CSV table of C-alpha atoms and ligand atoms in Angstrom, one decimal:
chain,number,residue,atom,x,y,z
O,705,MET,CA,0.1,0.1,0.0
O,706,SER,CA,3.0,2.3,-0.7
O,707,VAL,CA,2.4,6.0,-1.5
O,708,ASP,CA,4.8,8.7,-2.7
O,709,LEU,CA,4.4,11.7,-0.5
O,710,ILE,CA,5.1,15.1,-2.0
O,711,VAL,CA,4.9,18.1,0.4
O,712,LEU,CA,4.8,21.5,-1.0
O,713,ASP,CA,4.7,24.8,0.9
O,714,ASP,CA,1.1,25.9,0.2
O,715,ALA,CA,-2.3,24.9,-1.2
O,716,ALA,CA,-1.8,27.0,-4.3
O,717,THR,CA,1.7,25.4,-5.1
O,718,ALA,CA,0.3,21.8,-4.4
O,719,ALA,CA,-2.8,22.6,-6.8
O,720,ARG,CA,-0.6,23.9,-9.5
O,721,ARG,CA,1.7,20.8,-9.4
O,722,ALA,CA,-1.5,18.7,-9.8
O,723,GLY,CA,-2.4,20.8,-12.7
O,724,GLU,CA,1.0,20.0,-14.4
O,725,LEU,CA,0.3,16.2,-13.7
O,726,LEU,CA,-3.1,16.6,-15.3
O,727,ALA,CA,-1.8,18.5,-18.2
O,728,GLU,CA,1.0,15.7,-18.9
O,729,ALA,CA,-1.6,13.0,-18.7
O,730,ALA,CA,-4.0,15.0,-21.1
O,731,ARG,CA,-1.0,15.2,-23.6
O,732,SER,CA,-0.3,11.5,-23.4
O,733,GLY,CA,-3.9,10.8,-23.8
O,734,GLY,CA,-6.2,8.1,-22.3
O,735,HIS,CA,-8.7,7.9,-19.5
O,736,ILE,CA,-8.5,10.8,-16.8
O,737,ALA,CA,-11.0,10.5,-13.8
O,738,LEU,CA,-11.5,13.9,-11.9
O,739,SER,CA,-12.3,14.5,-8.4
O,740,GLY,CA,-15.0,16.8,-6.8
O,741,GLY,CA,-14.8,19.1,-4.0
O,742,THR,CA,-13.0,22.4,-4.1
O,743,SER,CA,-9.3,21.5,-3.9
O,744,PRO,CA,-9.1,20.5,-7.7
O,745,GLU,CA,-10.4,24.0,-8.9
O,746,LEU,CA,-7.0,25.7,-9.2
O,747,ALA,CA,-5.5,22.4,-10.5
O,748,HIS,CA,-8.1,22.4,-13.3
O,749,GLU,CA,-7.5,25.8,-14.2
O,750,THR,CA,-3.8,25.1,-14.4
O,751,ALA,CA,-4.0,22.1,-16.6
O,752,ALA,CA,-6.3,24.0,-19.1
O,753,THR,CA,-3.8,26.8,-19.4
O,754,LEU,CA,-0.8,24.3,-19.7
O,755,GLU,CA,-2.6,22.0,-22.2
O,756,PRO,CA,-5.4,23.5,-24.2
O,757,ASP,CA,-5.9,20.5,-26.2
O,758,TRP,CA,-7.7,17.4,-24.7
O,759,SER,CA,-8.8,15.6,-27.8
O,760,ALA,CA,-6.8,12.5,-26.8
O,761,VAL,CA,-8.6,12.3,-23.4
O,762,GLU,CA,-11.7,10.6,-22.2
O,763,LEU,CA,-12.9,12.3,-19.1
O,764,TRP,CA,-14.7,10.4,-16.0
O,765,TRP,CA,-15.4,11.2,-12.5
O,766,GLY,CA,-14.6,9.3,-9.3
O,767,ASP,CA,-17.9,10.4,-7.9
O,768,GLU,CA,-20.9,12.5,-8.4
O,769,ARG,CA,-23.5,14.0,-6.4
O,770,CYS,CA,-27.0,13.1,-7.6
O,771,VAL,CA,-28.2,16.6,-8.8
O,772,PRO,CA,-28.6,18.1,-12.2
O,773,PRO,CA,-25.6,19.1,-14.3
O,774,GLU,CA,-26.2,22.7,-13.9
O,775,ASP,CA,-26.6,22.4,-10.2
O,776,GLU,CA,-23.8,24.3,-8.2
O,777,ARG,CA,-23.2,21.1,-6.1
O,778,SER,CA,-22.5,19.0,-9.3
O,779,ASN,CA,-18.8,17.8,-9.6
O,780,TYR,CA,-19.4,17.9,-13.4
O,781,ALA,CA,-20.5,21.5,-13.1
O,782,MET,CA,-17.2,22.5,-11.3
O,783,ALA,CA,-15.1,20.7,-13.9
O,784,LYS,CA,-17.0,22.3,-16.8
O,785,ARG,CA,-16.3,25.8,-15.2
O,786,THR,CA,-12.8,25.3,-14.1
O,787,LEU,CA,-11.5,23.1,-16.9
O,788,ILE,CA,-13.8,21.8,-19.8
O,789,ASP,CA,-15.2,25.4,-20.8
O,790,ARG,CA,-11.4,26.7,-20.7
O,791,LEU,CA,-10.0,24.2,-23.3
O,792,GLU,CA,-9.5,25.1,-26.9
O,793,VAL,CA,-10.2,21.5,-28.0
O,794,PRO,CA,-12.5,19.4,-25.6
O,795,PRO,CA,-12.0,16.1,-24.5
O,796,ALA,CA,-12.8,13.0,-27.2
O,797,ARG,CA,-15.5,12.0,-24.8
O,798,VAL,CA,-17.1,13.3,-21.5
O,799,HIS,CA,-18.5,10.5,-19.4
O,800,ARG,CA,-20.7,12.6,-17.0
O,801,VAL,CA,-22.4,10.7,-14.2
O,802,ARG,CA,-26.2,11.6,-14.8
O,803,GLY,CA,-26.9,12.8,-11.5
O,804,GLU,CA,-30.3,14.0,-12.5
O,805,LEU,CA,-31.4,10.3,-12.6
O,806,ASP,CA,-32.4,7.9,-9.8
O,807,PRO,CA,-29.0,7.2,-8.1
O,808,GLU,CA,-29.3,3.2,-8.7
O,809,ALA,CA,-30.1,3.8,-12.4
O,810,ALA,CA,-27.2,6.4,-12.6
O,811,ALA,CA,-24.8,4.0,-11.1
O,812,SER,CA,-25.8,1.0,-13.2
O,813,GLU,CA,-25.3,3.0,-16.2
O,814,TYR,CA,-21.8,4.1,-15.0
O,815,ASP,CA,-20.8,0.8,-14.0
O,816,ALA,CA,-21.6,-0.6,-17.5
O,817,ALA,CA,-19.8,2.3,-19.1
O,818,LEU,CA,-16.7,1.7,-17.1
O,819,ARG,CA,-16.4,-2.0,-18.1
O,820,GLY,CA,-13.0,-2.4,-19.9
O,821,VAL,CA,-11.6,1.0,-18.9
O,822,ARG,CA,-8.0,1.5,-17.2
O,823,LEU,CA,-7.3,4.9,-16.0
O,824,ARG,CA,-4.4,6.7,-17.1
O,825,LEU,CA,-4.7,9.1,-14.1
O,826,ASN,CA,-7.2,9.1,-11.3
O,827,VAL,CA,-7.3,12.3,-9.2
O,828,LEU,CA,-8.9,11.9,-5.7
O,829,GLY,CA,-9.5,14.3,-2.7
O,830,LEU,CA,-9.6,13.6,1.0
O,831,GLY,CA,-12.2,14.5,3.5
O,832,PRO,CA,-11.5,15.4,7.1
O,833,ASP,CA,-13.3,12.2,8.0
O,834,GLY,CA,-10.9,10.1,5.7
O,835,HIS,CA,-13.3,9.8,2.9
O,836,THR,CA,-12.3,9.7,-0.8
O,837,ALA,CA,-14.6,9.9,-3.8
O,838,SER,CA,-17.8,9.2,-2.2
O,839,LEU,CA,-16.5,6.2,-0.2
O,840,PHE,CA,-17.3,7.1,3.4
O,841,PRO,CA,-16.2,5.6,6.7
O,842,HIS,CA,-17.5,1.9,7.2
O,843,ALA,CA,-19.4,2.3,4.1
O,844,PRO,CA,-20.5,-1.4,2.7
O,845,SER,CA,-19.1,-0.1,-0.8
O,846,LEU,CA,-15.7,-0.2,0.7
O,847,HIS,CA,-15.9,-4.0,0.1
O,848,GLU,CA,-17.5,-4.1,-3.2
O,849,ARG,CA,-15.6,-6.4,-5.6
O,850,GLU,CA,-18.0,-6.7,-8.7
O,851,ARG,CA,-19.5,-3.5,-9.6
O,852,LEU,CA,-17.4,-0.6,-10.6
O,853,ALA,CA,-19.8,2.2,-9.5
O,854,VAL,CA,-22.4,2.3,-6.9
O,855,ALA,CA,-25.1,4.6,-5.2
O,856,ALA,CA,-23.9,5.8,-1.9
O,857,GLU,CA,-25.3,7.6,0.9
O,858,PRO,CA,-23.9,11.0,1.7
O,859,GLY,CA,-21.6,11.1,4.8
O,860,LEU,CA,-20.8,14.8,4.8
O,861,ASP,CA,-22.3,17.8,3.1
O,862,PRO,CA,-23.6,18.2,0.5
O,863,ARG,CA,-26.4,15.7,2.0
O,864,VAL,CA,-27.5,14.4,-1.5
O,865,MET,CA,-27.1,10.8,-2.7
O,866,ARG,CA,-23.9,10.1,-4.8
O,867,VAL,CA,-22.7,7.8,-7.3
O,868,THR,CA,-19.0,6.6,-6.6
O,869,MET,CA,-16.5,4.5,-8.2
O,870,THR,CA,-15.7,1.4,-6.1
O,871,PRO,CA,-12.2,0.4,-4.9
O,872,PRO,CA,-11.6,-1.9,-7.7
O,873,MET,CA,-12.2,0.9,-10.2
O,874,LEU,CA,-10.4,3.7,-8.3
O,875,ALA,CA,-7.4,1.5,-8.2
O,876,ASN,CA,-7.3,0.4,-11.7
O,877,ALA,CA,-5.1,3.3,-12.8
O,878,ASP,CA,-1.5,3.8,-13.9
O,879,CYS,CA,-1.5,6.8,-11.3
O,880,VAL,CA,-3.7,7.7,-8.5
O,881,LEU,CA,-3.1,11.2,-7.3
O,882,PHE,CA,-4.5,12.5,-4.1
O,883,LEU,CA,-4.4,16.2,-3.8
O,884,VAL,CA,-4.9,17.2,-0.1
O,885,THR,CA,-4.6,20.7,1.4
O,886,GLY,CA,-5.3,22.4,4.6
O,887,GLN,CA,-4.7,21.8,8.4
O,888,GLU,CA,-8.1,20.4,9.0
O,889,LYS,CA,-7.1,17.4,7.1
O,890,ALA,CA,-3.8,16.6,8.9
O,891,ASP,CA,-5.3,13.7,10.9
O,892,ALA,CA,-6.9,12.2,8.1
O,893,VAL,CA,-3.6,12.3,6.0
O,894,ARG,CA,-2.0,10.5,8.8
O,895,ARG,CA,-4.4,7.9,9.1
O,896,ALA,CA,-4.7,7.5,5.1
O,897,PHE,CA,-1.1,7.6,4.2
O,898,GLU,CA,0.9,6.1,7.4
O,899,GLU,CA,-1.4,4.0,9.3
O,900,PRO,CA,-2.5,0.4,8.2
O,901,ALA,CA,-5.7,0.4,5.8
O,902,ASP,CA,-8.9,0.7,7.7
O,903,ASP,CA,-12.5,1.1,6.9
O,904,ALA,CA,-12.7,4.0,9.4
O,905,THR,CA,-10.3,5.9,6.8
O,906,PRO,CA,-11.6,4.7,3.2
O,907,ALA,CA,-8.6,6.7,1.3
O,908,SER,CA,-6.2,4.3,3.2
O,909,ARG,CA,-7.7,1.5,1.0
O,910,ILE,CA,-7.1,3.1,-2.3
O,911,ARG,CA,-3.9,2.4,-4.0
O,912,ALA,CA,-3.0,2.2,-7.7
O,913,HIS,CA,-3.1,-1.5,-8.9
O,914,ASP,CA,-0.1,-2.1,-10.8
O,915,GLY,CA,0.8,1.6,-10.9
O,916,GLN,CA,2.0,4.5,-8.9
O,917,THR,CA,0.2,6.3,-5.8
O,918,ILE,CA,1.1,10.0,-5.1
O,919,ALA,CA,0.0,12.1,-2.1
O,920,LEU,CA,0.5,15.8,-3.1
O,921,LEU,CA,0.2,17.7,0.0
O,922,ASP,CA,0.7,21.2,1.4
O,923,ARG,CA,2.9,21.7,4.7
O,924,PRO,CA,-0.4,22.0,7.1
O,925,ALA,CA,-1.9,18.9,5.5
O,926,ALA,CA,1.4,17.0,6.2
O,927,SER,CA,1.9,18.5,9.8
O,928,ARG,CA,1.0,15.2,11.5
O,929,LEU,CA,3.1,12.9,9.4
O,930,ALA,CA,5.9,11.1,11.2
O,931,SER,CA,8.0,10.5,8.1
O,932,ILE,CA,8.1,14.1,7.0
Q,907,LIG,C1,-17.1,15.2,-3.4
Q,907,LIG,C2,-15.5,14.5,-3.7
Q,907,LIG,C3,-14.9,14.4,-2.3
Q,907,LIG,C4,-13.9,15.4,-2.0
Q,907,LIG,C5,-13.7,15.6,-0.6
Q,907,LIG,C6,-12.5,16.8,-0.5
Q,907,LIG,O1,-17.8,14.9,-4.3
Q,907,LIG,O2,-17.3,15.7,-2.4
Q,907,LIG,O3,-15.2,13.8,-4.6
Q,907,LIG,O4,-14.5,13.2,-2.1
Q,907,LIG,O5,-12.8,15.1,-2.7
Q,907,LIG,O6,-14.7,15.8,0.2
Q,907,LIG,O7,-13.4,17.8,-0.8
Q,907,LIG,P1,-12.4,19.3,-0.6
Q,907,LIG,O8,-11.5,19.5,-1.8
Q,907,LIG,O9,-13.6,20.3,-1.0
Q,907,LIG,O10,-11.9,19.5,0.7
């Protein structure tokens, strides 16, 4: 369950570094999965500036909130605003989770679409509770082995149903990139990247299968790591 820790001075520097890695992946092409939340916004903007042509990319999401695509809580809406609408050449395909559908129906549709997909890059965040994508502490989906996407109960705000990739799909990547910033995440970072894997900290169970796992942190988020 090894992870390469990269600690940078502040949140903006870490986000820009993530943007460089996103741009590199877009240039070489393949399947890229984006994270939701707020941390990736500057990474997206940086990637769009560094690489405006995403024609070699098929875009996915690690999770989505079950809301319409124009809703401000939508992870798709955030990526459209901070990345897709800023590109000169859009991705070859955008595989949006249809959050406006019934959650089970949206999850089944996404599960079917993901069959046979190997991610070139999977960008993930981390919540203060240790969740990643929409895999929350002690969620049954943490032990899902068949389905690649499932409906999930929210563990934090926004309190709407979610659709999330499951651990086998999140790990099916050449590179899993966690972008985590802020003091409020320091304890979750320690549990996710230095403690043994545990259902109380879902991110501790996600590492690239036959690939690299990177945790890109700012100093406050890394402040409780013994190894740093
Ligand atoms: C979501 C995300 C979620 C997010 C973390 C961190 O849909 O909410 O995919 O897993 O990455 O909650 O969010 P912040 O970056 O906003 O702290």
